[in-house]
Amino acid sequence: MHKDPSYYIQGVLDNNRLMLARTITLVESTLSTHQEIAKHVINELLPYTGKAVRLGITGVPGAGKSTFIESFGTMLTRLGHRVAVLAIDPSSTRSGGSILGDKTRMEKLAVNDMAFIRPSPSSGSLGGVARKTRESMLVCEAAGFDVIIVETVGVGQSETTVASMVDFFLVLQISGAGDELQGIKKGVLEVADAIIVNKADGDNVNRAKLAKRQYETALHLVTPSSPNWEVPVMTCSALENKGLTEVWETITTHKQIMTSSGELDKKRQDQSMSWMWFLVNEGLERWFYRHPEIQKLLPGIKHDVEIGKVAPTRAADELVSILGKDLLL
Amino acid sequence: MANSPEYQKWFEMASKQMKGKTPDDIAWKSPEGIVIKPLYEANDIEGLPSVGTFPGMAPYTRGPMATMYAGRPWTIRQYAGFSTAKASNEFYRKNLAAGQKGLSVAFSLSTHRGYDSDNPRVSGDIGKAGVAIDSIEDMKILFDGIPLDKMSVSMTMNGAVIPILAMWIAAAEEQGVKQEQLEGTIQNDILKEYLTRNTYIYPPEPSMRIVSDIMAYASKNMPKYNTISISGYHIMEAGADSVLQCAFTLADGVEYVRAAIRSGMDVDTFAPRLSFFFGVGMNFFMEIAMLRAARFLWHKLLQQFNPKNPKSLMLRTHCQTSGWSLTEQDPYNNVIRTTIEAMSAVLGGTQSLHTNAFDEAVCLPTELSARIARNTQIIIQEESQICKVADPLGGSYYVEYLTAQIIEEAEKIINEIEEIGGMAKAIESGMPKMRIEESAARRQARIDQGKDVIVGVNKYRLADEKMDFDILEVPDSVRLEQIDRINQTKKARDTAKCQACLEALTKAAAGDGNLLEVAIAAAKARATVGEISDAMEKVFGRYVATTQCVSGAYSSEYSEAGSDAAQVIEALRKRTADFMANQGRRPRILVTKMGQDGHDRGIKVVASSYADLGFDVDISPMFQTPEEAAKMAIENDVHIVGASSLAAGHKTLVPELIQKLKEKGAGEILVVAGGVIPPNDYSFLYDVGCKGIFGPGTPITESAGKVMDMLEAQYCK
């Protein structure tokens, strides 16, 4: 791995694909030496970011996310947009390995010169996903991509993590046999900016329409996140390229409304702030666990708590005060 | 049914002889999950509905014909084709002179996918795995001197069925043969293409319409022609066990019957012309039982359509010995494997048979290897006296028991598919594909651990492997020759007339004309395969596969072992974890299949197993060009690319990939190759910069270990 940050910075700004790819590898790396370089790179690239539409897409497995992105992304490139797709694939908890197969379902977009697709393994940790993806997004923006799509599998907490870094969060659903609502969590409804019922094609059209009505009803039970935006439920067929223009129109309308109301700026400020706090917490945590005295005392204290000799509150006080002593020095 | 008192006596005696073990202890669980006891008796088969019937009579468990081979032996039908139409024609004529009865044409992958030979996407594929056909002119050369009114011709074609069948019919007419005289079979089984072989062109719905159009046209104009060959072979080759092969093939069949009925046909007009195609592997008795079970089940399944003609309920099948069971190592062993499999197909009651040539794990058959393959069947027919009795295994306790077991297990799966809404819907859901891939990954794990023995590969391996036979290689000049003829054909034809025919075809695709009928006119007007395919693609679009991949299946076979084998897995996992600690990320590999070869079992198994070993694995879309694969390797920033080649494209595609990576400044990305690569080509590939070659039968753990050696050497200092 190259040590000089300017090697990456220049490559990204030149929109060199090879360098863009390597910079993402750099920001994703778990080595602290790499992270040091990455910090410099991100800092230098920051002035070139912020202008893109940041789009999050989630959906249960089988909702047709990849097919949707293939058709939707291709349509956007035809409109002259440069589209970057960051796809997060789950890593196996047992082996740590992963299968990154998104591009097999984005065949056309994968070879489209206006698009860049980068699948990344989730590597288990939620913080890992957030850190990598947020920074990769900035790298892509600096390379001149004006639509960034972050794709995540709709399981676990990853969708709220992704929602906290994008401007527009799109939840993809499919119609089933009447049990649609079981497939969607309340937490997801709360962060959604639009719900798209995909696969409205063939003999599925009527079921998709029914599902649309059910989601609309469900959304009435959720407090809207913005007074200026009513979350729409739409149907589309990524397979037959139907309804995709409408989805893009919704996203651009949303952007106009949010920009003129000042909510977009506010949202991004909030996101930056919560990102800062996330990193502060992460840094504190790292600091805590690396502290030699804590490392020494922790096993004993854990044991004492387990057998009930020491109360958890007191143990926690004791551990935190070790950090405190450090500060007084 | 409880065991008899005599069985109990035998059980005790056997236990005594085995000193402490009982026969129950040595029962074997087959890959299908069927428990096989060391002995069967009359009680095991009492009351089974599949037992006690007669050949030629419902439910046809014992065979569709009354006298079976005692009356007439099965048809020796060898699948062949390579290079140009002229070269294949010469090969066919020699084979016919040497005792072969029917013809079976293998087409170039470019042709399968509806591309003309001058299409840049297929530069590595022309004539490599079959004969390249671009227009009726090629088709006429292919059958030059072969009377199509007498010769039954089988064509393995599923993607470009419309142009190829149209050209064959038109070529026959120009030979002076009427359509109603034509005999033979077209594979035309598009459903399994979405499952395993991937040589489709259009999405499922228009593809099913093409199938129905062909059935409708032939039922009117070609009464002696089999319009579909419902194929389990490729399902087996993709890794399915016998129960899965049986179930998915029959479910495909039911789906075609429904499609034909929906398009307005009466079941008795086409059902008697449906034919099947099963693959036969090394599990000798299991394969026999599978064929018997398939006939029983087909008879049962077709009842729901109320046919009047008993022939509608009769399953007739072609069989082929397994390609997967062939090994590159110690390849003469393949002659024996093929013989055993051929016996299995024969004792199972097949109507025609293809026996593989021993060198097919390495290259296309040569004249010598093709002769041995053909003689394998001739010797069974004419020397062994096996043909004297119909269904000689009928009544065998073991075979009848196995037959009933497969019937039971396959029926469960068929019912599951019916609940999903039929095979087309099931394929959409991904269920069959996942089952097959899981079965494949498990099998690979059993082989890698030596649980499934393959002589010369994981046991009794030769210390020094030498290739002492000739290799048939298709020169790249074939492509230029084909392009020349396309140009000549295009120059000589009436352009306006050809254009009008193609427009009519596009119109028929959008409306409801019979596609085959319109395409025959286009073929006569000298339209090419590519042009005819494109004319329909305008309306239908081109299908893009969704690739799914199972995880955990490979290592779960290992954990069952618990022993040394599991330690190998653990050691590899530790290496990938150490690599991550050292490099800040896991070793990342792109597995890719370039060219038009759609057999993706190999890369799926590799992808799934490598992920189980702790790699991050990128899978490329099917049918990539080297340039596209290089782009993906760079954008995903992988450490290494594994290129799979099964169709002789390695000598053009692998060097091009390495070249493209270098051109784009990513020369440090390593390239390894796997699949069917003749050992004579190894040095060529090493010279162009390929870092490793993993031939058929290389255990995954071995290749993964070597990949880690390379990566550690390059990155972890």
mmCIF file of N, CA and C in Angstrom, chain B residues 119-183:
data_model
loop_
_atom_site.group_PDB
_atom_site.id
_atom_site.type_symbol
_atom_site.label_atom_id
_atom_site.label_comp_id
_atom_site.label_asym_id
_atom_site.label_seq_id
_atom_site.Cartn_x
_atom_site.Cartn_y
_atom_site.Cartn_z
ATOM 1 N N ASN B 119 -18.864 -11.555 -34.597
ATOM 2 C CA ASN B 119 -19.162 -10.707 -33.441
ATOM 3 C C ASN B 119 -17.961 -10.679 -32.497
ATOM 4 N N PRO B 120 -17.489 -9.474 -32.135
ATOM 5 C CA PRO B 120 -16.282 -9.407 -31.293
ATOM 6 C C PRO B 120 -16.445 -10.051 -29.916
ATOM 7 N N ARG B 121 -17.675 -10.193 -29.427
ATOM 8 C CA ARG B 121 -17.886 -10.809 -28.112
ATOM 9 C C ARG B 121 -17.470 -12.265 -28.072
ATOM 10 N N VAL B 122 -17.430 -12.906 -29.236
ATOM 11 C CA VAL B 122 -17.246 -14.361 -29.238
ATOM 12 C C VAL B 122 -15.923 -14.788 -29.884
ATOM 13 N N SER B 123 -14.963 -13.872 -29.918
ATOM 14 C CA SER B 123 -13.722 -14.175 -30.634
ATOM 15 C C SER B 123 -13.009 -15.410 -30.093
ATOM 16 N N GLY B 124 -13.236 -15.766 -28.841
ATOM 17 C CA GLY B 124 -12.552 -16.928 -28.271
ATOM 18 C C GLY B 124 -13.357 -18.210 -28.345
ATOM 19 N N ASP B 125 -14.517 -18.177 -28.951
ATOM 20 C CA ASP B 125 -15.428 -19.319 -28.857
ATOM 21 C C ASP B 125 -15.673 -20.088 -30.159
ATOM 22 N N ILE B 126 -15.332 -19.474 -31.289
ATOM 23 C CA ILE B 126 -15.776 -20.024 -32.574
ATOM 24 C C ILE B 126 -15.251 -21.441 -32.820
ATOM 25 N N GLY B 127 -16.183 -22.378 -32.931
ATOM 26 C CA GLY B 127 -15.831 -23.742 -33.309
ATOM 27 C C GLY B 127 -15.116 -24.539 -32.229
ATOM 28 N N LYS B 128 -15.000 -23.970 -31.026
ATOM 29 C CA LYS B 128 -14.185 -24.628 -30.004
ATOM 30 C C LYS B 128 -14.910 -25.814 -29.359
ATOM 31 N N ALA B 129 -16.148 -25.633 -28.992
ATOM 32 C CA ALA B 129 -16.852 -26.709 -28.295
ATOM 33 C C ALA B 129 -17.933 -27.326 -29.176
ATOM 34 N N GLY B 130 -17.957 -26.944 -30.422
ATOM 35 C CA GLY B 130 -18.961 -27.458 -31.335
ATOM 36 C C GLY B 130 -18.812 -26.740 -32.664
ATOM 37 N N VAL B 131 -19.646 -27.124 -33.618
ATOM 38 C CA VAL B 131 -19.505 -26.552 -34.952
ATOM 39 C C VAL B 131 -20.181 -25.174 -35.005
ATOM 40 N N ALA B 132 -19.499 -24.239 -35.660
ATOM 41 C CA ALA B 132 -20.052 -22.897 -35.801
ATOM 42 C C ALA B 132 -20.939 -22.845 -37.038
ATOM 43 N N ILE B 133 -22.170 -22.395 -36.849
ATOM 44 C CA ILE B 133 -23.110 -22.253 -37.971
ATOM 45 C C ILE B 133 -23.548 -20.795 -38.021
ATOM 46 N N ASP B 134 -23.332 -20.154 -39.150
ATOM 47 C CA ASP B 134 -23.739 -18.763 -39.273
ATOM 48 C C ASP B 134 -24.939 -18.579 -40.192
ATOM 49 N N SER B 135 -25.052 -19.450 -41.198
ATOM 50 C CA SER B 135 -26.175 -19.313 -42.119
ATOM 51 C C SER B 135 -26.512 -20.670 -42.719
ATOM 52 N N ILE B 136 -27.543 -20.684 -43.545
ATOM 53 C CA ILE B 136 -27.963 -21.926 -44.209
ATOM 54 C C ILE B 136 -26.824 -22.530 -45.039
ATOM 55 N N GLU B 137 -25.921 -21.680 -45.528
ATOM 56 C CA GLU B 137 -24.798 -22.192 -46.319
ATOM 57 C C GLU B 137 -23.955 -23.143 -45.475
ATOM 58 N N ASP B 138 -23.703 -22.776 -44.217
ATOM 59 C CA ASP B 138 -22.962 -23.662 -43.313
ATOM 60 C C ASP B 138 -23.743 -24.948 -43.060
ATOM 61 N N MET B 139 -25.047 -24.810 -42.866
ATOM 62 C CA MET B 139 -25.893 -25.969 -42.568
ATOM 63 C C MET B 139 -25.879 -26.961 -43.728
ATOM 64 N N LYS B 140 -25.880 -26.423 -44.949
ATOM 65 C CA LYS B 140 -25.852 -27.310 -46.128
ATOM 66 C C LYS B 140 -24.542 -28.089 -46.193
ATOM 67 N N ILE B 141 -23.444 -27.412 -45.845
ATOM 68 C CA ILE B 141 -22.150 -28.094 -45.845
ATOM 69 C C ILE B 141 -22.117 -29.168 -44.755
ATOM 70 N N LEU B 142 -22.714 -28.844 -43.602
ATOM 71 C CA LEU B 142 -22.704 -29.775 -42.465
ATOM 72 C C LEU B 142 -23.360 -31.104 -42.830
ATOM 73 N N PHE B 143 -24.416 -31.047 -43.657
ATOM 74 C CA PHE B 143 -25.146 -32.272 -43.994
ATOM 75 C C PHE B 143 -24.918 -32.705 -45.443
ATOM 76 N N ASP B 144 -23.858 -32.210 -46.024
ATOM 77 C CA ASP B 144 -23.529 -32.574 -47.397
ATOM 78 C C ASP B 144 -23.322 -34.093 -47.486
ATOM 79 N N GLY B 145 -24.033 -34.733 -48.392
ATOM 80 C CA GLY B 145 -23.868 -36.173 -48.583
ATOM 81 C C GLY B 145 -24.534 -37.017 -47.503
ATOM 82 N N ILE B 146 -25.268 -36.388 -46.609
ATOM 83 C CA ILE B 146 -25.994 -37.138 -45.572
ATOM 84 C C ILE B 146 -27.488 -36.980 -45.859
ATOM 85 N N PRO B 147 -28.145 -38.051 -46.292
ATOM 86 C CA PRO B 147 -29.550 -37.923 -46.716
ATOM 87 C C PRO B 147 -30.476 -37.665 -45.523
ATOM 88 N N LEU B 148 -31.049 -36.479 -45.467
ATOM 89 C CA LEU B 148 -31.844 -36.097 -44.301
ATOM 90 C C LEU B 148 -33.224 -36.745 -44.279
ATOM 91 N N ASP B 149 -33.605 -37.417 -45.376
ATOM 92 C CA ASP B 149 -34.873 -38.151 -45.337
ATOM 93 C C ASP B 149 -34.675 -39.511 -44.664
ATOM 94 N N LYS B 150 -33.417 -39.920 -44.467
ATOM 95 C CA LYS B 150 -33.165 -41.228 -43.851
ATOM 96 C C LYS B 150 -32.471 -41.116 -42.502
ATOM 97 N N MET B 151 -31.730 -40.027 -42.324
ATOM 98 C CA MET B 151 -30.904 -39.924 -41.129
ATOM 99 C C MET B 151 -31.628 -39.170 -40.014
ATOM 100 N N SER B 152 -31.727 -39.808 -38.857
ATOM 101 C CA SER B 152 -32.305 -39.107 -37.710
ATOM 102 C C SER B 152 -31.230 -38.215 -37.100
ATOM 103 N N VAL B 153 -31.549 -36.930 -36.970
ATOM 104 C CA VAL B 153 -30.559 -35.954 -36.523
ATOM 105 C C VAL B 153 -31.007 -35.305 -35.207
ATOM 106 N N SER B 154 -30.133 -35.418 -34.233
ATOM 107 C CA SER B 154 -30.424 -34.777 -32.962
ATOM 108 C C SER B 154 -29.557 -33.525 -32.864
ATOM 109 N N MET B 155 -30.165 -32.425 -32.444
ATOM 110 C CA MET B 155 -29.407 -31.176 -32.349
ATOM 111 C C MET B 155 -29.507 -30.609 -30.939
ATOM 112 N N THR B 156 -28.360 -30.428 -30.323
ATOM 113 C CA THR B 156 -28.350 -29.831 -28.998
ATOM 114 C C THR B 156 -28.365 -28.322 -29.160
ATOM 115 N N MET B 157 -29.561 -27.791 -29.124
ATOM 116 C CA MET B 157 -29.706 -26.352 -29.313
ATOM 117 C C MET B 157 -30.889 -25.885 -28.467
ATOM 118 N N ASN B 158 -30.659 -24.844 -27.706
ATOM 119 C CA ASN B 158 -31.719 -24.335 -26.835
ATOM 120 C C ASN B 158 -31.890 -22.829 -26.991
ATOM 121 N N GLY B 159 -30.779 -22.110 -27.024
ATOM 122 C CA GLY B 159 -30.842 -20.657 -27.149
ATOM 123 C C GLY B 159 -31.318 -20.280 -28.540
ATOM 124 N N ALA B 160 -30.448 -20.512 -29.519
ATOM 125 C CA ALA B 160 -30.765 -20.124 -30.891
ATOM 126 C C ALA B 160 -31.560 -21.210 -31.604
ATOM 127 N N VAL B 161 -32.590 -21.740 -30.969
ATOM 128 C CA VAL B 161 -33.375 -22.828 -31.596
ATOM 129 C C VAL B 161 -34.057 -22.401 -32.865
ATOM 130 N N ILE B 162 -34.584 -21.191 -32.859
ATOM 131 C CA ILE B 162 -35.371 -20.767 -34.031
ATOM 132 C C ILE B 162 -34.490 -20.678 -35.289
ATOM 133 N N PRO B 163 -33.393 -19.919 -35.276
ATOM 134 C CA PRO B 163 -32.590 -19.874 -36.494
ATOM 135 C C PRO B 163 -32.007 -21.234 -36.886
ATOM 136 N N ILE B 164 -31.565 -22.020 -35.912
ATOM 137 C CA ILE B 164 -30.904 -23.279 -36.243
ATOM 138 C C ILE B 164 -31.893 -24.299 -36.801
ATOM 139 N N LEU B 165 -33.036 -24.433 -36.158
ATOM 140 C CA LEU B 165 -34.028 -25.374 -36.669
ATOM 141 C C LEU B 165 -34.528 -24.913 -38.038
ATOM 142 N N ALA B 166 -34.723 -23.606 -38.178
ATOM 143 C CA ALA B 166 -35.175 -23.068 -39.462
ATOM 144 C C ALA B 166 -34.156 -23.370 -40.558
ATOM 145 N N MET B 167 -32.876 -23.197 -40.246
ATOM 146 C CA MET B 167 -31.839 -23.446 -41.255
ATOM 147 C C MET B 167 -31.740 -24.917 -41.607
ATOM 148 N N TRP B 168 -31.954 -25.772 -40.608
ATOM 149 C CA TRP B 168 -31.889 -27.210 -40.869
ATOM 150 C C TRP B 168 -33.047 -27.626 -41.779
ATOM 151 N N ILE B 169 -34.235 -27.139 -41.481
ATOM 152 C CA ILE B 169 -35.412 -27.462 -42.302
ATOM 153 C C ILE B 169 -35.217 -26.935 -43.729
ATOM 154 N N ALA B 170 -34.723 -25.687 -43.804
ATOM 155 C CA ALA B 170 -34.516 -25.082 -45.123
ATOM 156 C C ALA B 170 -33.434 -25.823 -45.898
ATOM 157 N N ALA B 171 -32.373 -26.227 -45.195
ATOM 158 C CA ALA B 171 -31.289 -26.957 -45.874
ATOM 159 C C ALA B 171 -31.808 -28.295 -46.390
ATOM 160 N N ALA B 172 -32.654 -28.955 -45.602
ATOM 161 C CA ALA B 172 -33.243 -30.227 -46.027
ATOM 162 C C ALA B 172 -34.090 -30.016 -47.272
ATOM 163 N N GLU B 173 -34.876 -28.947 -47.266
ATOM 164 C CA GLU B 173 -35.725 -28.682 -48.439
ATOM 165 C C GLU B 173 -34.881 -28.439 -49.678
ATOM 166 N N GLU B 174 -33.754 -27.740 -49.491
ATOM 167 C CA GLU B 174 -32.883 -27.497 -50.646
ATOM 168 C C GLU B 174 -32.181 -28.775 -51.092
ATOM 169 N N GLN B 175 -32.150 -29.779 -50.165
ATOM 170 C CA GLN B 175 -31.643 -31.119 -50.516
ATOM 171 C C GLN B 175 -32.729 -31.932 -51.207
ATOM 172 N N GLY B 176 -33.957 -31.391 -51.232
ATOM 173 C CA GLY B 176 -35.084 -32.090 -51.849
ATOM 174 C C GLY B 176 -35.885 -32.936 -50.871
ATOM 175 N N VAL B 177 -35.667 -32.735 -49.561
ATOM 176 C CA VAL B 177 -36.383 -33.522 -48.551
ATOM 177 C C VAL B 177 -37.565 -32.718 -48.020
ATOM 178 N N LYS B 178 -38.720 -33.370 -47.955
ATOM 179 C CA LYS B 178 -39.911 -32.670 -47.470
ATOM 180 C C LYS B 178 -39.915 -32.624 -45.943
ATOM 181 N N GLN B 179 -40.595 -31.636 -45.407
ATOM 182 C CA GLN B 179 -40.611 -31.473 -43.953
ATOM 183 C C GLN B 179 -41.178 -32.690 -43.232
ATOM 184 N N GLU B 180 -42.216 -33.309 -43.826
ATOM 185 C CA GLU B 180 -42.845 -34.428 -43.111
ATOM 186 C C GLU B 180 -41.943 -35.670 -43.064
ATOM 187 N N GLN B 181 -40.863 -35.647 -43.865
ATOM 188 C CA GLN B 181 -39.947 -36.791 -43.838
ATOM 189 C C GLN B 181 -38.884 -36.651 -42.751
ATOM 190 N N LEU B 182 -38.754 -35.465 -42.197
ATOM 191 C CA LEU B 182 -37.642 -35.201 -41.280
ATOM 192 C C LEU B 182 -37.808 -35.936 -39.954
ATOM 193 N N GLU B 183 -36.704 -36.551 -39.527
ATOM 194 C CA GLU B 183 -36.702 -37.301 -38.281
ATOM 195 C C GLU B 183 -35.590 -36.795 -37.392
#
